[in-house]
Amino acid sequence: MQSPLPFAALLFNAFVWGLAWWPFQHMHQAGLHPLWATACMYAVVLLALMAWRPGILRQVREHPQLWLLALASGLNNVAFNWAVTIGDVVRVILLFYLMPAWAVLLAWRVLGERPTPAALLRLALAFAGVVLVLLPEGAPAARLLQTLSLADALALLGGFMFALTNVTLRRLHAVPGPARMATMFGGCMLMALAVAGLGLQVGVVDPFPAPNSTWVVTGLLLAGVLMLGNWALQFGAARLAAGTTALVMLSEVMFASVSSALLGASALNTRTVLGGAMILLASLLAALQFRRAGPSTP
């Protein structure tokens, strides 16, 4: 009989990321921009990992091809954390879950995996859902880009970078796991610092504030929870089929939707619900197809 622990571990990770928007918004209200928060938290996580595995940086230096993983995972976290802090949480999560559609295109370009007709159908379904979520009722399709808010654009970028992260991880499967983990944590810290510095120059990011107990304590607690969530993801994903993992991780949408609705961080309308259902259906079909056919199916 399959142990329930891997499922519970994945549910815990989905729960962590489904509720991560709240501490980010809490820290933002206390004066800490989500980019500075991301940089600080991942610095703590990276230092903890280096203390646990002292030789891990040597492993990273031995694999220079990890730079793409650092860039993709770093921008993924930067975009997601910023988006859920300033935008409608459910809308951000739904746009982020366009990730399986991006993965089809990236696997085609990066891995040479030609998409099947079913994959192209899922792609069309997901993008149609995005149009419903983003385009106001009655507005012409030509206005789609004009309706994008900063949070919307960040959510789309985050989903694309998450897909690029997953494709890159598949490409670097021979690299030791600890080296990949350190690269991802380091990439999150460095990309957050880089984007925060750029944002500071153009006036869209506030200067780093004086420490206060609210955001310091919240940030340290969230850093610890994110470490536990990452461990849970590694534990669960290593013991379950990739398709099963993808199905369980879709529960993040439920956790984010329920929590943000209860706390007043989201406003749902018919178009968002219908478009979100199309995006999630595309993700669900991708996960089920992967579960049946194995990792060779795009």
Rosetta silent file (secondary structure, phi, psi, omega in degrees, C-alpha in Angstrom):
SEQUENCE: MQSPLPFAALLFNAFVWGLAWWPFQHMHQAGLHPLWATACMYAVVLLALMAWRPGILRQVREHPQLWLLALASGLNNVAFNWAVTIGDVVRVILLFYLMPAWAVLLAWRVLGERPTPAALLRLALAFAGVVLVLLPEGAPAARLLQTLSLADALALLGGFMFALTNVTLRRLHAVPGPARMATMFGGCMLMALAVAGLGLQVGVVDPFPAPNSTWVVTGLLLAGVLMLGNWALQFGAARLAAGTTALVMLSEVMFASVSSALLGASALNTRTVLGGAMILLASLLAALQFRRAGPSTP
SCORE:     score description
SCORE:     0.000 S_00000001
   1 L     0.000  136.973 -179.694    0.000    0.000    0.000 S_00000001
   2 L   -67.024  129.140  178.136    1.283    3.493   -0.922 S_00000001
   3 L   -65.859  141.991  178.385    2.347    5.436    2.177 S_00000001
   4 L   -78.043  -10.208 -174.855    0.346    8.643    2.749 S_00000001
   5 H   -61.611  -44.339  177.834    3.474   10.549    3.844 S_00000001
   6 H   -60.303  -38.939  177.795    4.596   11.637    0.328 S_00000001
   7 H   -64.370  -44.237  179.624    1.088   12.943   -0.407 S_00000001
   8 H   -62.270  -38.336  179.581    1.001   14.767    2.934 S_00000001
   9 H   -63.738  -44.301  179.094    4.428   16.274    2.225 S_00000001
  10 H   -67.088  -38.276  176.633    3.303   17.606   -1.158 S_00000001
  11 H   -63.172  -38.079  178.120    0.086   18.960    0.322 S_00000001
  12 H   -63.236  -43.636  179.112    2.130   20.752    2.971 S_00000001
  13 H   -63.201  -42.172  177.504    4.308   22.365    0.292 S_00000001
  14 H   -64.323  -37.501  177.654    1.217   23.428   -1.671 S_00000001
  15 H   -63.208  -43.363  179.645   -0.286   24.802    1.549 S_00000001
  16 H   -58.832  -50.271 -177.254    2.880   26.834    2.235 S_00000001
  17 H   -75.682  -25.670  176.447    2.898   28.428   -1.225 S_00000001
  18 H   -70.213  -24.848  178.992   -0.877   28.803   -1.280 S_00000001
  19 H  -108.985    2.522 -176.889   -0.684   30.950    1.876 S_00000001
  20 L   -63.369  -25.032 -179.434    2.706   32.616    1.205 S_00000001
  21 H   -58.249  -35.138 -173.777    0.916   35.703   -0.126 S_00000001
  22 H   -66.394  -51.707  177.918   -0.245   36.646    3.396 S_00000001
  23 H   -63.516  -32.429  176.714    3.185   37.041    5.111 S_00000001
  24 H   -64.684  -43.070  177.452    4.508   38.878    2.030 S_00000001
  25 H   -66.399  -36.722  179.024    1.614   41.335    2.216 S_00000001
  26 H   -62.990  -44.944  178.511    2.098   41.576    5.989 S_00000001
  27 H   -67.267  -36.255  178.453    5.785   42.459    5.563 S_00000001
  28 H   -63.479  -42.352  177.479    4.952   44.925    2.801 S_00000001
  29 H   -65.194  -25.011  177.409    2.505   46.718    5.075 S_00000001
  30 L   -86.416    2.577  173.910    5.291   46.867    7.686 S_00000001
  31 L   106.987    1.019 -177.956    7.518   48.675    5.178 S_00000001
  32 L  -105.994  116.454  178.823    9.514   45.861    3.536 S_00000001
  33 L   -63.835  145.933 -178.392    9.146   45.499   -0.225 S_00000001
  34 H   -59.134  -26.343  177.490    8.680   41.861   -1.363 S_00000001
  35 H   -69.361  -44.432  175.965   11.952   42.015   -3.341 S_00000001
  36 H   -64.514  -38.794  178.883   13.960   42.928   -0.244 S_00000001
  37 H   -61.724  -44.082  179.519   11.989   40.300    1.695 S_00000001
  38 H   -61.414  -45.159 -179.779   12.822   37.643   -0.916 S_00000001
  39 H   -61.545  -45.429 -178.172   16.521   38.545   -0.867 S_00000001
  40 H   -65.183  -45.659 -176.515   16.718   38.460    2.940 S_00000001
  41 H   -64.943  -43.700 -178.498   14.821   35.190    3.339 S_00000001
  42 H   -74.382  -22.387  171.189   16.788   33.299    0.735 S_00000001
  43 H   -64.747  -42.795  177.750   20.037   34.630    2.180 S_00000001
  44 H   -63.188  -45.530 -179.424   19.006   33.016    5.482 S_00000001
  45 H   -62.828  -42.988 -179.351   17.993   29.794    3.717 S_00000001
  46 H   -65.343  -41.299  177.654   21.246   29.678    1.718 S_00000001
  47 H   -62.997  -39.183  178.540   23.373   30.253    4.833 S_00000001
  48 H   -64.906  -41.087  179.611   21.519   27.441    6.606 S_00000001
  49 H   -66.475  -39.848  179.252   22.102   25.113    3.654 S_00000001
  50 H   -66.884  -35.195  176.744   25.809   26.020    3.512 S_00000001
  51 H   -68.157  -34.793  179.959   26.152   25.332    7.240 S_00000001
  52 H   -75.375  -39.658  179.806   24.482   21.950    6.759 S_00000001
  53 L  -124.159   84.385 -172.658   26.519   21.044    3.645 S_00000001
  54 L   -57.591  -29.659 -177.014   29.861   22.934    3.908 S_00000001
  55 L   -92.302   14.856 -170.142   31.191   21.737    0.543 S_00000001
  56 H   -71.055  -33.513  179.701   28.121   22.650   -1.443 S_00000001
  57 H   -66.562  -31.807  176.148   29.554   25.769   -3.124 S_00000001
  58 H   -64.016  -40.451  176.534   32.397   23.684   -4.518 S_00000001
  59 H   -60.799  -41.247 -179.705   29.807   21.421   -6.134 S_00000001
  60 H   -63.679  -43.870 -178.815   28.098   24.447   -7.671 S_00000001
  61 H   -64.338  -25.785 -179.976   31.381   25.779   -9.104 S_00000001
  62 L   -75.147   -8.658 -177.510   32.025   22.393  -10.718 S_00000001
  63 L  -130.975   78.415 -177.250   28.869   22.785  -12.847 S_00000001
  64 H   -62.512  -16.781  179.407   28.930   26.198  -14.594 S_00000001
  65 H   -70.003   -5.292 -179.844   25.828   25.253  -16.600 S_00000001
  66 H   -73.371   -7.727 -177.304   23.802   25.931  -13.437 S_00000001
  67 H   -59.804  -36.742 -179.787   23.714   29.673  -14.214 S_00000001
  68 H   -66.563  -37.177  177.392   20.509   29.246  -16.249 S_00000001
  69 H   -64.647  -41.316  178.185   18.840   27.457  -13.330 S_00000001
  70 H   -61.490  -43.446 -179.369   19.849   30.305  -10.997 S_00000001
  71 H   -65.355  -48.808 -175.616   18.406   32.882  -13.396 S_00000001
  72 H   -66.733  -48.330 -178.419   15.141   31.027  -14.044 S_00000001
  73 H   -67.960  -34.909  179.010   14.394   30.005  -10.449 S_00000001
  74 H   -65.438  -48.782  179.898   15.415   33.422   -9.154 S_00000001
  75 H   -68.228  -30.078  174.793   13.138   35.350  -11.522 S_00000001
  76 H   -58.195  -51.575 -179.269   10.353   32.827  -10.864 S_00000001
  77 H   -67.766  -41.418  179.133   10.398   33.646   -7.144 S_00000001
  78 H   -58.023  -49.653 -176.982   10.918   37.365   -7.662 S_00000001
  79 H   -65.742  -45.375 -177.355    7.936   37.624  -10.013 S_00000001
  80 H   -65.086  -48.519 -176.640    5.615   35.399   -7.950 S_00000001
  81 H   -63.457  -39.579  178.493    6.386   36.995   -4.579 S_00000001
  82 H   -67.407  -43.002 -176.416    6.010   40.516   -5.945 S_00000001
  83 H   -63.922  -46.538 -176.821    2.792   39.663   -7.789 S_00000001
  84 H   -71.482  -16.154  178.038    0.972   38.064   -4.834 S_00000001
  85 H   -79.435  -37.966 -172.609    1.953   41.028   -2.670 S_00000001
  86 H  -107.696  -11.027 -174.000    0.482   43.748   -4.888 S_00000001
  87 L  -113.695  177.994  172.321   -2.196   41.944   -6.935 S_00000001
  88 L   -67.715  120.733 -169.003   -5.423   40.001   -6.597 S_00000001
  89 H   -61.452  -46.745 -177.946   -4.182   36.698   -5.202 S_00000001
  90 H   -64.459  -43.554  178.585   -6.500   34.325   -7.096 S_00000001
  91 H   -59.505  -43.803  179.022   -5.926   36.125  -10.397 S_00000001
  92 H   -62.795  -46.523 -178.556   -2.156   35.960   -9.866 S_00000001
  93 H   -62.010  -42.257 -179.545   -2.226   32.255   -8.995 S_00000001
  94 H   -63.342  -44.841  179.738   -4.365   31.423  -12.041 S_00000001
  95 H   -66.982  -34.310  177.330   -2.067   33.311  -14.423 S_00000001
  96 H   -63.459  -35.084 -177.597    0.946   31.681  -12.786 S_00000001
  97 L   -79.282   13.760  165.495   -0.573   28.263  -13.504 S_00000001
  98 L   -72.184   -3.913 -176.885   -0.239   28.926  -17.202 S_00000001
  99 H   -47.385  -44.733  179.560    3.099   27.203  -16.519 S_00000001
 100 H   -60.751  -31.254  177.504    2.166   23.869  -18.242 S_00000001
 101 H   -68.321  -45.128  176.408    1.441   25.780  -21.452 S_00000001
 102 H   -60.186  -37.116 -176.612    4.826   27.503  -21.328 S_00000001
 103 H   -62.490  -36.041  177.823    6.425   24.118  -20.597 S_00000001
 104 H   -61.024  -46.421 -177.905    5.112   22.706  -23.897 S_00000001
 105 H   -68.432  -40.773 -178.548    6.738   25.541  -25.848 S_00000001
 106 H   -69.880  -40.405  178.666    9.996   25.463  -23.882 S_00000001
 107 H   -63.393  -33.750  176.889   10.354   21.673  -24.103 S_00000001
 108 H   -65.629  -45.017 -175.580    9.885   22.004  -27.864 S_00000001
 109 H   -79.122  -43.010 -171.787   12.548   24.705  -28.141 S_00000001
 110 H   -89.262  -41.812 -174.702   15.055   23.607  -25.463 S_00000001
 111 L  -101.460   -6.046 -179.756   14.670   19.824  -25.342 S_00000001
 112 L    72.866   22.568 -179.379   13.555   19.182  -28.915 S_00000001
 113 L   -92.096  103.959 -179.053   10.302   17.532  -27.759 S_00000001
 114 L   -68.418  132.110 -178.056    7.721   18.160  -30.485 S_00000001
 115 L   -70.599  143.974  175.774    4.266   18.729  -28.977 S_00000001
 116 L   -80.229  165.472  174.704    1.525   16.218  -29.675 S_00000001
 117 H   -55.385  -36.750  178.521   -1.931   17.331  -30.912 S_00000001
 118 H   -64.812  -39.323  178.855   -3.200   16.846  -27.343 S_00000001
 119 H   -65.038  -40.189  178.714   -0.459   19.141  -26.018 S_00000001
 120 H   -66.600  -34.379  176.946   -1.359   21.814  -28.587 S_00000001
 121 H   -65.790  -42.758  177.458   -5.022   21.508  -27.558 S_00000001
 122 H   -63.157  -37.383  178.617   -4.078   22.035  -23.893 S_00000001
 123 H   -61.120  -47.622 -179.916   -1.990   25.010  -24.973 S_00000001
 124 H   -64.331  -39.723  179.622   -4.944   26.602  -26.786 S_00000001
 125 H   -62.422  -44.724 -178.655   -7.262   25.885  -23.833 S_00000001
 126 H   -65.344  -44.820 -179.350   -4.881   27.523  -21.364 S_00000001
 127 H   -68.436  -32.838  174.556   -4.332   30.649  -23.466 S_00000001
 128 H   -63.609  -38.667  176.643   -8.084   30.991  -24.063 S_00000001
 129 H   -63.385  -39.159  177.970   -8.514   30.930  -20.286 S_00000001
 130 H   -62.105  -41.351  178.428   -5.925   33.687  -19.916 S_00000001
 131 H   -60.217  -42.585  178.816   -7.841   35.859  -22.373 S_00000001
 132 H   -63.425  -41.305 -178.372  -11.008   35.427  -20.294 S_00000001
 133 H   -67.150  -42.400 -171.051   -9.189   36.297  -17.058 S_00000001
 134 H   -87.626  -33.124 -170.837   -7.391   39.360  -18.438 S_00000001
 135 L   -90.071  122.348  177.184   -9.796   40.892  -20.957 S_00000001
 136 L   -61.444  151.252 -178.262  -12.723   42.931  -19.560 S_00000001
 137 L   -60.555  131.450  179.115  -16.150   41.945  -20.827 S_00000001
 138 L    85.711   -8.084 -178.577  -16.963   43.592  -24.142 S_00000001
 139 L   -82.434  142.370  178.195  -13.412   44.789  -24.744 S_00000001
 140 L   -68.556  152.234 -177.672  -11.808   43.964  -28.137 S_00000001
 141 H   -60.512  -25.856 -179.436   -8.985   41.409  -28.148 S_00000001
 142 H   -63.967  -19.074 -178.964   -6.608   44.116  -29.369 S_00000001
 143 H   -89.526    6.620 -174.339   -6.809   45.694  -25.914 S_00000001
 144 L   -56.392  -49.935 -178.478   -5.478   42.595  -24.165 S_00000001
 145 H   -66.679  -30.384 -179.662   -2.014   43.995  -23.504 S_00000001
 146 H   -69.109  -22.924 -178.494   -3.471   47.341  -22.425 S_00000001
 147 H   -86.185   -6.815 -177.794   -5.419   45.645  -19.632 S_00000001
 148 L   -68.970  127.295  170.199   -2.313   44.069  -18.085 S_00000001
 149 L   -90.954  171.823  176.669   -1.447   45.351  -14.625 S_00000001
 150 H   -60.478  -41.192 -179.918    2.028   45.020  -13.122 S_00000001
 151 H   -63.924  -40.059  177.698    0.789   42.099  -11.004 S_00000001
 152 H   -61.147  -48.014 -178.780   -0.635   40.365  -14.107 S_00000001
 153 H   -62.574  -40.522  178.574    2.627   40.756  -16.015 S_00000001
 154 H   -65.055  -39.845  179.475    4.633   39.489  -13.054 S_00000001
 155 H   -63.401  -43.061  178.372    2.342   36.457  -12.682 S_00000001
 156 H   -64.689  -42.614  177.701    2.757   35.566  -16.364 S_00000001
 157 H   -62.625  -42.137  179.673    6.529   36.044  -16.121 S_00000001
 158 H   -61.018  -43.548  178.264    6.623   33.920  -12.962 S_00000001
 159 H   -63.589  -40.287  178.387    4.768   31.050  -14.638 S_00000001
 160 H   -63.665  -43.953 -179.311    7.077   31.205  -17.652 S_00000001
 161 H   -69.513  -30.573  175.674   10.169   31.184  -15.437 S_00000001
 162 H   -66.304  -41.404  176.878    8.748   28.314  -13.377 S_00000001
 163 H   -63.906  -42.372  178.172    8.323   26.313  -16.583 S_00000001
 164 H   -63.545  -36.911  176.343   11.875   27.233  -17.628 S_00000001
 165 H   -60.411  -46.196 -178.487   13.083   26.119  -14.179 S_00000001
 166 H   -65.693  -42.000  178.537   11.411   22.715  -14.595 S_00000001
 167 H   -64.583  -40.490  179.306   12.754   22.236  -18.129 S_00000001
 168 H   -65.954  -39.232  177.492   16.251   23.251  -16.960 S_00000001
 169 H   -61.170  -38.957  177.351   16.078   20.824  -14.039 S_00000001
 170 H   -64.767  -38.476 -179.108   15.291   18.019  -16.500 S_00000001
 171 H   -69.575  -29.266 -176.930   18.244   19.084  -18.625 S_00000001
 172 L  -105.960   32.136 -175.014   20.546   19.120  -15.564 S_00000001
 173 L   -62.119  -22.560 -178.518   19.309   15.852  -14.056 S_00000001
 174 L   -81.552  -12.958  179.518   22.905   14.554  -13.737 S_00000001
 175 L   -74.856  137.038 -179.814   23.953   17.446  -11.480 S_00000001
 176 L   -54.837  140.909 -177.846   23.880   16.511   -7.756 S_00000001
 177 H   -55.023  -46.846  179.546   20.665   17.538   -6.008 S_00000001
 178 H   -58.553  -36.721  178.955   22.311   19.654   -3.274 S_00000001
 179 H   -65.788  -40.418  178.206   24.151   21.707   -5.917 S_00000001
 180 H   -65.916  -39.728 -179.524   20.891   22.368   -7.768 S_00000001
 181 H   -64.641  -45.351  179.241   19.168   23.341   -4.524 S_00000001
 182 H   -63.148  -37.701  178.446   21.942   25.768   -3.553 S_00000001
 183 H   -63.209  -42.355 -179.298   21.851   27.243   -7.053 S_00000001
 184 H   -67.202  -42.938  178.261   18.122   27.841   -6.835 S_00000001
 185 H   -65.079  -44.441  178.866   18.337   29.461   -3.381 S_00000001
 186 H   -63.986  -38.954  177.939   21.310   31.571   -4.449 S_00000001
 187 H   -63.406  -39.485  177.541   19.551   32.558   -7.659 S_00000001
 188 H   -61.799  -44.125  179.741   16.499   33.706   -5.700 S_00000001
 189 H   -64.870  -48.924 -175.418   18.660   35.882   -3.452 S_00000001
 190 H   -68.460  -41.784  179.417   20.771   37.365   -6.269 S_00000001
 191 H   -66.633  -37.079  177.372   17.881   38.004   -8.671 S_00000001
 192 H   -64.513  -42.290  177.736   15.867   39.666   -5.897 S_00000001
 193 H   -64.312  -43.251 -177.867   18.810   41.941   -5.078 S_00000001
 194 H   -64.598  -47.101 -178.722   19.407   42.739   -8.749 S_00000001
 195 H   -68.878  -37.260  177.482   15.753   43.539   -9.528 S_00000001
 196 H   -63.278  -41.845  178.346   15.366   45.499   -6.270 S_00000001
 197 H   -63.282  -41.973  178.054   18.440   47.573   -7.137 S_00000001
 198 H   -66.262  -43.825  178.803   17.092   48.271  -10.620 S_00000001
 199 H   -63.640  -34.088  177.092   13.643   49.065   -9.246 S_00000001
 200 H   -63.679  -39.207 -178.939   15.177   51.426   -6.714 S_00000001
 201 H   -67.506  -35.605 -177.626   16.880   53.352   -9.518 S_00000001
 202 H   -95.985    0.659  172.546   13.650   53.792  -11.509 S_00000001
 203 L    86.374   16.363  178.928   11.509   54.543   -8.460 S_00000001
 204 L  -102.364   -4.673  178.302    9.241   51.472   -8.310 S_00000001
 205 L  -126.947  132.394  178.591   10.925   49.932   -5.234 S_00000001
 206 L   -74.477  153.548  176.600   11.289   51.668   -1.879 S_00000001
 207 L   -60.252  158.373  178.146   14.709   51.805   -0.171 S_00000001
 208 L   -62.734  126.767 -173.451   15.542   49.061    2.307 S_00000001
 209 L   -83.246  166.468  171.302   13.844   50.102    5.576 S_00000001
 210 L   -66.085  141.127 -178.083   15.175   50.187    9.108 S_00000001
 211 L   -59.474  140.463  168.942   14.545   46.815   10.794 S_00000001
 212 L  -137.171  157.601 -171.275   11.377   46.442   12.816 S_00000001
 213 H   -62.164  -29.955 -176.629   10.125   43.456   14.747 S_00000001
 214 H   -62.417  -57.169 -176.017    7.104   42.886   12.495 S_00000001
 215 H   -79.243  -25.542  177.456    8.896   42.141    9.248 S_00000001
 216 H   -66.109  -49.900 -178.643   12.018   40.669   10.861 S_00000001
 217 H   -66.166  -44.361  179.362   10.069   38.036   12.805 S_00000001
 218 H   -60.616  -43.736 -179.276    7.672   37.362    9.904 S_00000001
 219 H   -64.467  -41.732  179.304   10.571   36.996    7.466 S_00000001
 220 H   -66.048  -41.592  178.469   12.495   34.601    9.697 S_00000001
 221 H   -64.391  -43.143 -179.790    9.425   32.466   10.301 S_00000001
 222 H   -66.186  -37.898  177.125    8.585   32.392    6.594 S_00000001
 223 H   -59.432  -43.493  178.060   12.180   31.486    5.704 S_00000001
 224 H   -63.928  -41.797  179.748   11.971   28.516    8.072 S_00000001
 225 H   -66.676  -38.979  178.348    8.608   27.441    6.666 S_00000001
 226 H   -63.994  -36.384  175.855    9.897   27.727    3.089 S_00000001
 227 H   -62.952  -45.039  177.440   12.823   25.469    4.002 S_00000001
 228 H   -62.452  -40.417  178.703   10.392   22.913    5.415 S_00000001
 229 H   -63.492  -40.195  178.284    8.225   23.258    2.310 S_00000001
 230 H   -65.737  -41.642  177.181   11.201   22.662    0.033 S_00000001
 231 H   -61.710  -42.361  179.646   12.193   19.595    2.037 S_00000001
 232 H   -62.615  -40.124  178.216    8.605   18.332    1.830 S_00000001
 233 H   -63.319  -45.502  179.229    8.592   18.852   -1.939 S_00000001
 234 H   -61.600  -41.187 -178.847   11.872   16.958   -2.343 S_00000001
 235 H   -65.680  -48.766 -176.584   10.577   14.145   -0.114 S_00000001
 236 H   -71.049  -44.432 -176.691    7.210   13.785   -1.828 S_00000001
 237 H   -66.162  -28.639 -179.746    8.343   14.286   -5.432 S_00000001
 238 L   -74.836  -14.939 -174.221   11.089   11.688   -5.047 S_00000001
 239 L  -114.664   -2.733 -179.980    8.548    9.034   -4.010 S_00000001
 240 L  -126.448  156.788  175.833    5.636    9.713   -6.363 S_00000001
 241 L   -62.476  149.609 -176.794    5.227    9.775  -10.130 S_00000001
 242 H   -59.979  -38.038  178.294    5.730   13.197  -11.671 S_00000001
 243 H   -63.815  -39.383  177.412    2.134   13.274  -12.905 S_00000001
 244 H   -64.847  -42.070  177.913    0.860   12.513   -9.411 S_00000001
 245 H   -58.749  -45.414 -179.569    3.055   15.271   -7.990 S_00000001
 246 H   -62.550  -38.879  178.956    1.627   17.760  -10.490 S_00000001
 247 H   -64.154  -45.635 -178.769   -1.939   16.760   -9.584 S_00000001
 248 H   -64.892  -38.425 -176.719   -1.352   17.180   -5.857 S_00000001
 249 H   -68.039  -18.637  175.584    0.392   20.531   -6.357 S_00000001
 250 L   -64.139  -16.585  177.634   -2.727   21.922   -8.044 S_00000001
 251 H   -64.402  -16.088  175.583   -4.186   22.066   -4.532 S_00000001
 252 H   -56.671  -37.157  179.798   -2.129   25.270   -4.131 S_00000001
 253 H   -62.405  -42.484  179.465   -4.852   27.029   -6.113 S_00000001
 254 H   -63.765  -46.566 -179.507   -7.489   25.873   -3.625 S_00000001
 255 H   -61.222  -43.771 -178.938   -5.430   26.972   -0.603 S_00000001
 256 H   -67.035  -42.402 -176.927   -4.716   30.377   -2.155 S_00000001
 257 H   -65.298  -48.013 -177.931   -8.307   30.907   -3.311 S_00000001
 258 H   -65.327  -47.061 -176.877   -9.952   30.007   -0.004 S_00000001
 259 H   -65.654  -42.488 -178.258   -7.482   31.920    2.166 S_00000001
 260 H   -70.391  -34.075  176.934   -7.494   35.065    0.012 S_00000001
 261 H   -66.813  -42.972 -179.708  -11.295   35.058   -0.247 S_00000001
 262 H   -65.581  -33.223 -176.753  -11.673   34.706    3.524 S_00000001
 263 L   -99.007    8.286  173.879   -9.151   37.499    4.161 S_00000001
 264 L    73.378   26.186 -179.115  -10.487   39.836    1.470 S_00000001
 265 L   -99.710    5.229 -179.728   -7.447   39.716   -0.842 S_00000001
 266 L  -142.800  149.967  175.617   -9.382   38.555   -3.922 S_00000001
 267 L  -130.848  110.088 -176.309  -12.493   39.546   -5.833 S_00000001
 268 L   -90.626  143.236  170.303  -13.939   36.837   -8.069 S_00000001
 269 L  -133.169  174.816 -173.889  -16.174   37.428  -11.096 S_00000001
 270 H   -60.854  -43.206 -177.703  -17.685   35.102  -13.689 S_00000001
 271 H   -65.298  -38.964  178.372  -14.958   35.649  -16.311 S_00000001
 272 H   -64.871  -42.354 -179.895  -12.187   34.974  -13.778 S_00000001
 273 H   -64.474  -46.383 -179.376  -13.887   31.768  -12.627 S_00000001
 274 H   -66.389  -46.159  178.886  -14.457   30.509  -16.195 S_00000001
 275 H   -63.629  -40.979  177.385  -10.995   31.491  -17.401 S_00000001
 276 H   -63.063  -38.235  178.223   -9.408   30.007  -14.300 S_00000001
 277 H   -63.066  -37.411  179.287  -11.314   26.768  -14.846 S_00000001
 278 H   -68.301  -41.921  178.423   -9.913   26.552  -18.395 S_00000001
 279 H   -63.405  -45.593 -178.623   -6.342   27.180  -17.200 S_00000001
 280 H   -68.735  -34.084  176.888   -6.660   24.605  -14.420 S_00000001
 281 H   -63.945  -40.817  177.103   -8.269   22.086  -16.781 S_00000001
 282 H   -61.896  -42.222  178.040   -5.277   22.440  -19.115 S_00000001
 283 H   -64.853  -41.723  179.667   -2.946   21.867  -16.156 S_00000001
 284 H   -63.777  -44.349  179.075   -4.997   18.886  -14.984 S_00000001
 285 H   -63.419  -38.004  177.749   -4.994   17.302  -18.437 S_00000001
 286 H   -63.798  -42.952  179.946   -1.231   17.804  -18.691 S_00000001
 287 H   -65.522  -42.661  179.375   -0.703   16.116  -15.332 S_00000001
 288 H   -65.509  -39.569  178.863   -2.989   13.198  -16.214 S_00000001
 289 H   -64.367  -42.790  179.115   -1.299   12.742  -19.610 S_00000001
 290 H   -63.721  -37.414 -178.830    2.139   12.762  -17.981 S_00000001
 291 H   -66.730  -37.625 -178.606    0.959   10.245  -15.410 S_00000001
 292 H   -76.683  -43.465 -168.896   -0.318    7.845  -18.082 S_00000001
 293 H   -97.279  -16.882 -177.909    2.424    8.176  -20.675 S_00000001
 294 L    91.520  176.475 -170.413    5.541    8.946  -18.629 S_00000001
 295 L   -69.482   -8.341 -179.505    8.063   11.745  -18.944 S_00000001
 296 L   -78.533  -13.909 -177.711    8.598   11.409  -22.688 S_00000001
 297 L   -86.425  123.028 -179.431    5.217   12.955  -23.490 S_00000001
 298 L   -73.449    0.000    0.000    5.378   16.757  -23.825 S_00000001
